Short mmCIF file of C-alpha atoms in Angstrom, two decimals:
data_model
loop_
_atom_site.label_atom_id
_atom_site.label_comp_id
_atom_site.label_asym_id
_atom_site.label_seq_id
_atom_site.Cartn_x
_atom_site.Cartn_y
_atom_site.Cartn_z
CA UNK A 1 -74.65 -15.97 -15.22
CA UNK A 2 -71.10 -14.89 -15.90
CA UNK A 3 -70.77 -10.51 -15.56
CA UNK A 4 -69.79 -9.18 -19.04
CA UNK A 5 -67.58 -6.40 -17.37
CA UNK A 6 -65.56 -9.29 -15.98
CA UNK A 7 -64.90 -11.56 -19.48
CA UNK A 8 -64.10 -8.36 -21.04
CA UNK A 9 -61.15 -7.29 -18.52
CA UNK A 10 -59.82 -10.83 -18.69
CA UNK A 11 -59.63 -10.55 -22.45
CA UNK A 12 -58.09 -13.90 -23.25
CA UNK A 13 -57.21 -12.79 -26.60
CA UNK A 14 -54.75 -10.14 -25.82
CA UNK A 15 -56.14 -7.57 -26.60
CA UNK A 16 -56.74 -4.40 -24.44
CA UNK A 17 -60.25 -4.27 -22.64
CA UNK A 18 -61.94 -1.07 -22.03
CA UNK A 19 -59.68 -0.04 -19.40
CA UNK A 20 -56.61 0.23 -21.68
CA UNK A 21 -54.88 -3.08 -20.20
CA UNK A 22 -53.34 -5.45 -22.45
CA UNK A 23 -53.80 -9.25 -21.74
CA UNK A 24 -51.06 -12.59 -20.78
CA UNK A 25 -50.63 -13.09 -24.42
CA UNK A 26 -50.02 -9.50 -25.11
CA UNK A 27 -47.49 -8.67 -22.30
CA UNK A 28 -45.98 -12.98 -23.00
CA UNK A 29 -45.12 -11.24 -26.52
CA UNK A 30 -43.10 -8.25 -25.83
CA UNK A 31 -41.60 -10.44 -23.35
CA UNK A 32 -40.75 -12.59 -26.22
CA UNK A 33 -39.95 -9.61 -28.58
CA UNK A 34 -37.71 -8.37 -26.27
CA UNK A 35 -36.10 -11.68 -25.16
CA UNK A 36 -35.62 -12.54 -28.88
CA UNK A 37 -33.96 -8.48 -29.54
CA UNK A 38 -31.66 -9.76 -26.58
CA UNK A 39 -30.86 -13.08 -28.21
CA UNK A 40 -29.23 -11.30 -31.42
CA UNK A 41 -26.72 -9.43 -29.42
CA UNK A 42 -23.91 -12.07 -29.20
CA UNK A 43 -23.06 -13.39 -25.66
CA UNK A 44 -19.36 -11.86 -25.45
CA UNK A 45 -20.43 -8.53 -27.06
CA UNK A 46 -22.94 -7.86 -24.08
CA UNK A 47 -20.28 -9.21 -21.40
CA UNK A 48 -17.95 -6.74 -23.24
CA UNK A 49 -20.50 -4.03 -22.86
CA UNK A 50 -20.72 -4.18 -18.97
CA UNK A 51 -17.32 -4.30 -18.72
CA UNK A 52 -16.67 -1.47 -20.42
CA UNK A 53 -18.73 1.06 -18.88
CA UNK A 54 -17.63 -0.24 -15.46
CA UNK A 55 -14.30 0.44 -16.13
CA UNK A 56 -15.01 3.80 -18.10
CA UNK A 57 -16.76 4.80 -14.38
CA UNK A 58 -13.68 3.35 -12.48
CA UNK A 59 -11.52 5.57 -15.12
CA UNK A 60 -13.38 8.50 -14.53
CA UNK A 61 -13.39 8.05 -10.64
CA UNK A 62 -9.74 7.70 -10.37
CA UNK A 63 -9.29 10.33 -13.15
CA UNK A 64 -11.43 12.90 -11.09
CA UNK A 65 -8.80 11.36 -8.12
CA UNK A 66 -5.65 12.07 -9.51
CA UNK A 67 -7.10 16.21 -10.61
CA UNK A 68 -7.64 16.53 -6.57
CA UNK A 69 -4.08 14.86 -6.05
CA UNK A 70 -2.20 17.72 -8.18
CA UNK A 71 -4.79 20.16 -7.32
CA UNK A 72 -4.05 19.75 -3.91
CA UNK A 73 -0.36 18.55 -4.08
CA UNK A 74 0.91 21.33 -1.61
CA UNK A 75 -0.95 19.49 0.93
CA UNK A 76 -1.15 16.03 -0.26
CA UNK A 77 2.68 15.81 -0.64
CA UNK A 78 3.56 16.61 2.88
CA UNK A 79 0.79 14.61 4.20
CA UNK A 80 2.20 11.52 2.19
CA UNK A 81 5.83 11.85 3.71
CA UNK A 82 4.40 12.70 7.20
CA UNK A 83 3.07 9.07 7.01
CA UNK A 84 6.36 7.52 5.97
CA UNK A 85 7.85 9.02 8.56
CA UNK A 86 5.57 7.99 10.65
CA UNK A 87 5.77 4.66 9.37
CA UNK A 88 9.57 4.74 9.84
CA UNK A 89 9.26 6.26 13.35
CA UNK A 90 5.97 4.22 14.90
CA UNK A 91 8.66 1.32 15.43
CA UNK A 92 10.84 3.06 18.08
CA UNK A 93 7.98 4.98 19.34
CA UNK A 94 6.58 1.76 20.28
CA UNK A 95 9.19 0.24 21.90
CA UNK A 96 9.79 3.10 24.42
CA UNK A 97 5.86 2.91 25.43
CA UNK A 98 6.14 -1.16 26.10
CA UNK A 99 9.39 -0.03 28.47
CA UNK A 100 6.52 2.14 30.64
CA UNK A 101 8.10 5.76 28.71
CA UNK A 102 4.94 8.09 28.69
CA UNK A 103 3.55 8.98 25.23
CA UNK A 104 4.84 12.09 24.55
CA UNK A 105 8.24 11.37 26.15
CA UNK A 106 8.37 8.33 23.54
CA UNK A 107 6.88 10.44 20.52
CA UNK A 108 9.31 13.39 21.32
CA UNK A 109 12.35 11.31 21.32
CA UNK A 110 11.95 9.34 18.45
CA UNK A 111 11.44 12.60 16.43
CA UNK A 112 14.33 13.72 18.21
CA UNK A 113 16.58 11.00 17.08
CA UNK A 114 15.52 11.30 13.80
CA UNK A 115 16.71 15.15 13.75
CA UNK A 116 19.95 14.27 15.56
CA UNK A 117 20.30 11.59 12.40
CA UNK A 118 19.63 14.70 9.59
CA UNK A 119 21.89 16.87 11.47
CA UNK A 120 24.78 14.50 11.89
CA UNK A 121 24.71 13.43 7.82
CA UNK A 122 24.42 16.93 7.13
CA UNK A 123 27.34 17.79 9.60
CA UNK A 124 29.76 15.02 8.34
CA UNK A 125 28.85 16.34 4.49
CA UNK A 126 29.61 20.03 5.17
CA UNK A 127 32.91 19.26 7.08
CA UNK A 128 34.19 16.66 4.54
CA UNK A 129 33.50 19.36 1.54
CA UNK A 130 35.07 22.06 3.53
CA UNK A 131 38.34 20.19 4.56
CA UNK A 132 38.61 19.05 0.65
CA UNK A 133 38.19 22.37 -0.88
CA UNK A 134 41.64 23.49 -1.19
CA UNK A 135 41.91 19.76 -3.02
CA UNK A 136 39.29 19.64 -4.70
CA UNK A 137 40.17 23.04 -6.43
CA UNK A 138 43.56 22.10 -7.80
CA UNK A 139 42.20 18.63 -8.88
CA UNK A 140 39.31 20.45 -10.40
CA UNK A 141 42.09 23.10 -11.95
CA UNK A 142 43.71 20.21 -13.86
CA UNK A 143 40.74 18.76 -14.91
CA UNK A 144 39.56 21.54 -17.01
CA UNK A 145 43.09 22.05 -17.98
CA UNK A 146 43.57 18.33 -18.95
CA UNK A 147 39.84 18.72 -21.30
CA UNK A 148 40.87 21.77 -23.20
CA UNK A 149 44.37 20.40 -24.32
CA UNK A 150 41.67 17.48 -25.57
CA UNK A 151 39.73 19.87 -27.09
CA UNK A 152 42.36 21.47 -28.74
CA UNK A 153 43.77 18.10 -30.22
CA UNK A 154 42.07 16.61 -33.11
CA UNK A 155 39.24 15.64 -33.99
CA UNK A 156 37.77 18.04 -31.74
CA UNK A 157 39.81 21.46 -33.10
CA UNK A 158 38.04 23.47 -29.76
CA UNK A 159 40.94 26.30 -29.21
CA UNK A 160 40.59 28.25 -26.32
CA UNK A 161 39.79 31.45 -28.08
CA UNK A 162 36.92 29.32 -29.38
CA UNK A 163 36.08 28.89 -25.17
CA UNK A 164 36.53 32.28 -24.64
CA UNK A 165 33.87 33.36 -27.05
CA UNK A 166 31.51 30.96 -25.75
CA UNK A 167 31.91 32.29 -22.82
CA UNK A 168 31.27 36.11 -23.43
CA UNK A 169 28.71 34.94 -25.48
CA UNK A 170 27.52 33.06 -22.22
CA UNK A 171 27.24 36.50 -20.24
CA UNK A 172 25.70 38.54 -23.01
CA UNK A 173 22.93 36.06 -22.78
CA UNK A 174 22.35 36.50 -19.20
CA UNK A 175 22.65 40.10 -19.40
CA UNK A 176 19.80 40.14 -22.03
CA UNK A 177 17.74 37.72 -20.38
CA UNK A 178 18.22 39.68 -16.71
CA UNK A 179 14.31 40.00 -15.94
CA UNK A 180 13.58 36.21 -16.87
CA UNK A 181 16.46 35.47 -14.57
CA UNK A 182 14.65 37.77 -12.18
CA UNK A 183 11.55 36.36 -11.98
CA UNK A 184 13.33 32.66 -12.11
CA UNK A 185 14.62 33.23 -8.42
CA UNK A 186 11.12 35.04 -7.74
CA UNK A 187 9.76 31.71 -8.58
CA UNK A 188 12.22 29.34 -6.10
CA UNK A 189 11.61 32.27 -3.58
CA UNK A 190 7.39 31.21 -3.79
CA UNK A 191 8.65 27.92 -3.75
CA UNK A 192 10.89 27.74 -0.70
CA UNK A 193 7.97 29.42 1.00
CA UNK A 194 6.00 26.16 -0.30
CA UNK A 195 8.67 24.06 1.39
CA UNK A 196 8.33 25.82 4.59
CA UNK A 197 4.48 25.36 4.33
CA UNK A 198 5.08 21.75 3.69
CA UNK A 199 7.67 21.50 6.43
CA UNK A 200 4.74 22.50 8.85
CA UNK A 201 2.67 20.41 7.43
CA UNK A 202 4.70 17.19 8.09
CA UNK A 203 6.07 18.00 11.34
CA UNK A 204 2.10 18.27 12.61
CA UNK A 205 1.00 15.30 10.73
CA UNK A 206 4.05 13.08 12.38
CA UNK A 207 3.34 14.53 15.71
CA UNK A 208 -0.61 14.03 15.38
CA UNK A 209 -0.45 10.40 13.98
CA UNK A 210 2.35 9.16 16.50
CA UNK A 211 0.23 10.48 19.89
CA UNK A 212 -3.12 10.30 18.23
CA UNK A 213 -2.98 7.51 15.09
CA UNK A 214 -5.79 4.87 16.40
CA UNK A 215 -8.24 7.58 16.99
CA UNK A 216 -7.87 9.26 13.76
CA UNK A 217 -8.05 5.44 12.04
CA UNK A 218 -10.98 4.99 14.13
CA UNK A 219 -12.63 8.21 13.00
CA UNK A 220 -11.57 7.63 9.18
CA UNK A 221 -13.36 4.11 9.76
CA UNK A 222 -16.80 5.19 10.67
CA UNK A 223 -17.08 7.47 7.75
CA UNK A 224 -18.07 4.39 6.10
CA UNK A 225 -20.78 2.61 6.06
CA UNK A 226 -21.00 0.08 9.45
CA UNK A 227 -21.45 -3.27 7.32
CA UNK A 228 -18.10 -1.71 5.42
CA UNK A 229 -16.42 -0.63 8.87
CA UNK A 230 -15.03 -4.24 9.73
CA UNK A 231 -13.32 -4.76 6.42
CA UNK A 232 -12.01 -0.99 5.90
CA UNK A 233 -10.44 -2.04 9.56
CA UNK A 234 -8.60 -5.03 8.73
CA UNK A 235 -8.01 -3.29 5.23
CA UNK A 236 -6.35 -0.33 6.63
CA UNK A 237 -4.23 -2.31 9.41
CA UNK A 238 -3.10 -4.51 6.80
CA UNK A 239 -1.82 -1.51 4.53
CA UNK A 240 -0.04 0.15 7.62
CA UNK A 241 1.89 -3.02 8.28
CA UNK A 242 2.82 -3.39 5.15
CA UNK A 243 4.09 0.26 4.97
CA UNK A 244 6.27 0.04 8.10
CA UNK A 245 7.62 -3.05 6.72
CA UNK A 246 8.67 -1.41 3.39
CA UNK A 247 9.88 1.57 5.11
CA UNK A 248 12.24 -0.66 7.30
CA UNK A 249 13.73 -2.65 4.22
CA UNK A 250 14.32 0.15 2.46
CA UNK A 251 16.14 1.90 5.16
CA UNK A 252 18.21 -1.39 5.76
CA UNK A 253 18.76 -1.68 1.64
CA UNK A 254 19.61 2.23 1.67
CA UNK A 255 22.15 1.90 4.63
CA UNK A 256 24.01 -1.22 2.98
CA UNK A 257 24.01 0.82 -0.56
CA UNK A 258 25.30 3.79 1.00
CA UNK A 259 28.00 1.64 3.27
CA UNK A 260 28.98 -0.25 0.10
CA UNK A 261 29.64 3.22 -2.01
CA UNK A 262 31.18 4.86 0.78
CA UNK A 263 34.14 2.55 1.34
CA UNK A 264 34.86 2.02 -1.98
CA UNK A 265 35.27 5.46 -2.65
CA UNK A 266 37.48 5.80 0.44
CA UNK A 267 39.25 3.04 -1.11
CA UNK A 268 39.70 4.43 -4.17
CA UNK A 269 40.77 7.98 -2.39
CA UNK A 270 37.76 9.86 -4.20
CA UNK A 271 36.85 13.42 -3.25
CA UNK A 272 33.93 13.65 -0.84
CA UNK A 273 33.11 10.06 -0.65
CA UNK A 274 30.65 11.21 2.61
CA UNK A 275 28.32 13.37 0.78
CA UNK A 276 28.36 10.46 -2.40
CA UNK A 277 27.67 8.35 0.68
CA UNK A 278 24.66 10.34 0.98
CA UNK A 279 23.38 10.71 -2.16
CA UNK A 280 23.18 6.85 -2.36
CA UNK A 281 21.65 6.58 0.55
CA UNK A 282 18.34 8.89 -0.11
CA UNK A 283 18.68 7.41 -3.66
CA UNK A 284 17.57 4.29 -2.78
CA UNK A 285 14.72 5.21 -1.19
CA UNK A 286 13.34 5.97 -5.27
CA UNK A 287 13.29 2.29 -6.75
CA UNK A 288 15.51 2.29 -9.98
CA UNK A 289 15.48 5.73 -10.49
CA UNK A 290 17.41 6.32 -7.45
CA UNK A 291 20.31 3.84 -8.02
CA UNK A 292 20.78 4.88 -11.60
CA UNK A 293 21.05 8.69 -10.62
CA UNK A 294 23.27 8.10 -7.34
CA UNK A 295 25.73 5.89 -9.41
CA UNK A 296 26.15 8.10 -12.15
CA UNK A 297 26.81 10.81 -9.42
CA UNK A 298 29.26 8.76 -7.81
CA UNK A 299 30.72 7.59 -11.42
CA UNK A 300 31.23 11.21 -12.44
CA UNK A 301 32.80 12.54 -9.55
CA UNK A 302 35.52 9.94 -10.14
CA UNK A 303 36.35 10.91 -13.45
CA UNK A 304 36.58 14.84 -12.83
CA UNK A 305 38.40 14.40 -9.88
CA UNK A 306 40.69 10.78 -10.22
CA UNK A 307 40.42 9.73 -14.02
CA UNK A 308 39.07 6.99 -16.51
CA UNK A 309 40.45 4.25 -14.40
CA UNK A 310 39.07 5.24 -10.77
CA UNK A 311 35.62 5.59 -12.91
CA UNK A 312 35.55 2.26 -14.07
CA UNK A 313 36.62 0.41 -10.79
CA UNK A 314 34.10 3.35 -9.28
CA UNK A 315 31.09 2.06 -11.71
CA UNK A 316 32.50 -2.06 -11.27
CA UNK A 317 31.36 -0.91 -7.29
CA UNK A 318 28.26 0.58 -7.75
CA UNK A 319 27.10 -2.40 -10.30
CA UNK A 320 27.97 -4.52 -7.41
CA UNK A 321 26.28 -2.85 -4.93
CA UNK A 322 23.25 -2.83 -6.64
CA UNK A 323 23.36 -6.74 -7.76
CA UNK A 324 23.63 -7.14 -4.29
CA UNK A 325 20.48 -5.43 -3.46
CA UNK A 326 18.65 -6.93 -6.09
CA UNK A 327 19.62 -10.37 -5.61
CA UNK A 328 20.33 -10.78 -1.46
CA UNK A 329 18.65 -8.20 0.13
CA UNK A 330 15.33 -7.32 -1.04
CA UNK A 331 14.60 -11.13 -1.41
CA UNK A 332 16.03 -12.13 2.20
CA UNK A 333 14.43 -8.74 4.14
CA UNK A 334 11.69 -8.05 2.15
CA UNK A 335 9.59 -11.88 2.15
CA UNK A 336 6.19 -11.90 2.82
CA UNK A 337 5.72 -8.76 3.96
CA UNK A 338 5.95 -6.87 0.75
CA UNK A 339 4.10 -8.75 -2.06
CA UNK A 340 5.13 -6.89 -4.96
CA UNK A 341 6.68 -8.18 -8.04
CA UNK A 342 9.52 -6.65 -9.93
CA UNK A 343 7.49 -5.36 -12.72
CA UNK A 344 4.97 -3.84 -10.71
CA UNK A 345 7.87 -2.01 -9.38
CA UNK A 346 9.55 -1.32 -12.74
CA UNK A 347 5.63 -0.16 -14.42
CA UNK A 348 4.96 2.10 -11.07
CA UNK A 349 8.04 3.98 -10.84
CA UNK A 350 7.26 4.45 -14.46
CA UNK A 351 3.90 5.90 -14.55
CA UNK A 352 4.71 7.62 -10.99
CA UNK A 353 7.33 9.22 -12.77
CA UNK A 354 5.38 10.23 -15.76
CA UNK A 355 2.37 11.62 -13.67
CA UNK A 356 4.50 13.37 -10.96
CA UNK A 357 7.88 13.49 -11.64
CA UNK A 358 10.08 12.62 -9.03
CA UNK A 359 7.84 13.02 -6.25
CA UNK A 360 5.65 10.23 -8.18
CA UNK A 361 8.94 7.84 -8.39
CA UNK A 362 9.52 7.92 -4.84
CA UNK A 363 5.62 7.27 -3.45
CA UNK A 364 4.78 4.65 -6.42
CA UNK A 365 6.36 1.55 -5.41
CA UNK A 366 5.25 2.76 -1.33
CA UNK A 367 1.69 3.06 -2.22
CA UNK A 368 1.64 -0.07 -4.73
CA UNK A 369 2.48 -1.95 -2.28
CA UNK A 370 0.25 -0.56 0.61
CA UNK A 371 -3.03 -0.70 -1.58
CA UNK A 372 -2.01 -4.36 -2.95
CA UNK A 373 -2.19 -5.02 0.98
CA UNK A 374 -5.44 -3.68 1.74
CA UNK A 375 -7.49 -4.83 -1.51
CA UNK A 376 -5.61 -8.45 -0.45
CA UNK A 377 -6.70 -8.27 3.65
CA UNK A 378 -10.09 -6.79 2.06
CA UNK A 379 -10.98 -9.51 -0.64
CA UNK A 380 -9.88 -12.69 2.42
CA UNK A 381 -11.83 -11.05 5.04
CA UNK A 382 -15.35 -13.27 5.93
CA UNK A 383 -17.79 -12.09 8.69
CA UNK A 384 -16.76 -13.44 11.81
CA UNK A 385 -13.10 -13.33 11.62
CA UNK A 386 -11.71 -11.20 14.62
CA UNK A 387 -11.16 -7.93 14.05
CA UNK A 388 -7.69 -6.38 14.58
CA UNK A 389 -6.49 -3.86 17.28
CA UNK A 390 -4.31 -1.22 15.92
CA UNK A 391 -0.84 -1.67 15.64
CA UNK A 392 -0.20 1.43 16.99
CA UNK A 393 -1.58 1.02 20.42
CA UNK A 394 1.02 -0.55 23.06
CA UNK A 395 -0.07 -3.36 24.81
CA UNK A 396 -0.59 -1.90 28.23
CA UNK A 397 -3.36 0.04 26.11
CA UNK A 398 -4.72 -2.55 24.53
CA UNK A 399 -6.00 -3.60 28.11
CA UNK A 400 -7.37 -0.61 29.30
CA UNK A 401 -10.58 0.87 29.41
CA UNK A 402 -10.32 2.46 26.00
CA UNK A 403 -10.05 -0.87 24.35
CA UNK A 404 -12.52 -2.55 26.27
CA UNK A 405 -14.83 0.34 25.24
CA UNK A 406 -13.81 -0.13 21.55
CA UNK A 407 -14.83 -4.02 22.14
CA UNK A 408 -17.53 -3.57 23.06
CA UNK A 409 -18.67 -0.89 20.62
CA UNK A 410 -17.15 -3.57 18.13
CA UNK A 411 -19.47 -6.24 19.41
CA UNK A 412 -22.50 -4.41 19.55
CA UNK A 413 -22.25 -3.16 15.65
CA UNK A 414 -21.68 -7.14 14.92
CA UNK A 415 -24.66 -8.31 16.62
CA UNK A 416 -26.61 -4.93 14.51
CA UNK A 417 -25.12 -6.26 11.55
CA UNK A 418 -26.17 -10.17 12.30
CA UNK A 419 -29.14 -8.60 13.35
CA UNK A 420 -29.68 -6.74 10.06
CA UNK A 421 -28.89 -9.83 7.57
CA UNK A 422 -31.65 -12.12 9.19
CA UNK A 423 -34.07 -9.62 8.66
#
């Protein structure tokens, strides 16, 4: 005889039995309900949907990113160039470890040489400006003297009793305006104490990375998860060779620019053609922004101090120059190394520029280029392809018992991670 308690909790009909539990056909309809609710929201709204709040997360995450950035930008800065010149340095640091020079020896004397470099551009600038002074006065003289008899002429009508009042009003405006002056150089006083903080900064970070860079990678890489370790590795080597590549073009791309400005301007006999020399060449290390500025520079300088014609032939060089650039080197040094296509580098200097100023022109096309590296060497890595040494370590370390350690170490979080996916 069938038990009543049991047809009753079965309740074929869907309804709920004593218990309060509803039925198949019951729970089959709000399925149904549900399903059918689902149905009426088109196909490409719903994709649209999960697209959107992904990206409004991503937004947010990189928005909360970029408020610790400028929050932080007295340390981030200097951090940032501490790793380009790092990047610029590692090269020659390497090469003296290979030829059996001891670490620090290496590490001391590449930072050395780059000092010696600083000092010797800013040695050749001062002694060209001084020696053209007493020139660069009476061309300077005749310049102004040369505008005001343009002034004077029509259409312009500017006498120089006209100047002269401009001028005196000129000083009664400072005089009034003392205390904002005042707390103007107040301001640059805080922030050449910022520069010397930042100085520190970089000169530790250089010094740290160049004796101690695999260690700190390897430290950085076990913050992560250890099924993420292996591709943050090959992410982050990938990135730092792409970053030492960049750094090399552009210092090959700045010395040609600067060379090519240089010469014509000693050909042209303009007034401290060294320093302009100069300006080009730290101006090409800002994509776009950099050549437009140092050729304008170098355009103006010739008109004060030679005239319209010396301008033009002056501006004829620098267009030349940079066509040069554009079209020979950057394609011939940069090739595979640097994946990054001229609008990326047009759009980042852009929004760099926008968010940070200059400071954001001159890291944008730098960190495009590193991060289009690593999310690249991230997306092709597959389990099971070898994992890099760091490109920092020599290769009389690579052989030692550190590396063998780190092999091992690398082996045995493999066979964990095998281990983990079969069960």
């Amino acid at each position: 005889m069938p038990n009543i308690r049991s047809m009753r909790r079965q309740s074929p009909s869907g309804r709920p039995d004593r218990a309060g539990r509803t039925g198949p056909a019951e729970r089959t309809g709000l399925a149904g309900r549900s399903a059918r609710s689902d149905d009426a929201v088109p196909a490409g709204l719903r994709i649209g949907a999960a697209f959107t709040w992904r990206i409004l997360v991503v937004g947010a995450g990189l928005a909360l990113l970029v408020a610790l950035v400028v929050l932080l930008q007295d340390i981030v800065v200097p951090f940032l160039i501490a790793l380009l010149v790092c990047a610029l340095l590692m090269p020659m640091s390497s090469f003296l470890q290979r030829h059996r020079w001891p670490k620090w020896t290496a590490v001391l004397s590449s930072l050395v040489a780059l000092v010696l470099a600083l000092g010797g551009l800013a040695l050749l600038v001062t002694e060209q400006v001084r020696s053209d002074l007493p020139s660069l006065e009476r061309r300077l003289h005749h310049s102004v003297q040369s505008l005001r008899t343009l002034l004077d002429s029509e259409p312009f009508g500017i006498t120089a009793k006209d100047v002269d009042s401009w001028v005196s009003n000129g000083f009664d405006y400072l005089q009034a305006h003392a205390a904002t002056i005042l707390s103007g150089f107040q301001a640059a006083g805080t922030g050449a104490v910022h520069v010397l903080e930042g100085l520190f900064i970089i000169v530790f970070t250089t010094l740290f990375v160049l004796i101690d860079g695999p260690r700190i990678w390897g430290w950085v890489v076990r913050l992560f998860p250890r099924r993420a370790r292996a591709r943050i590795d090959v992410a982050g080597h990938a990135g730092w060779k792409t970053l030492t590549s960049f750094i090399r073009v552009q210092l090959v791309v700045a010395v040609t620019d600067a060379l090519g400005v240089t010469i014509g301007a000693l050909a042209l006999q303009i007034p401290l053609a060294i320093p302009i020399g100069v300006i080009v060449f730290f101006g090409a290390f800002v994509p776009v922004v950099g050549a437009i500025v140092a050729g304008a520079v170098a355009v103006l300088i010739a008109l004060v101090f030679n005239g319209w014609v010396p301008a033009l032939v002056m501006l004829g060089i620098v267009v030349v120059v940079q066509q040069l650039e554009s079209h020979v080197l950057h394609p011939f040094l940069t090739g595979t190394a640097v994946k990054v296509h001229p609008l990326g580098v047009v759009l980042g200097v852009t929004a760099g520029t926008t968010i940070a100023g200059v400071v954001g022109a001159f890291f944008a096309v730098p960190f495009i280029a590193t991060v289009n590296a690593m999310v690249v060497a991230a997306a092709n890595w597959r389990p099971g392809d070898p994992e890099p040494m760091s490109a920092t370590v020599p290769k009389r370390e690579r052989s030692g018992p550190a590396a063998r350690l780190l092999a091992r170490a690398q082996a045995r979080e493999r066979r964990a991670d095998h281990g983990g996916v079969q069960s």
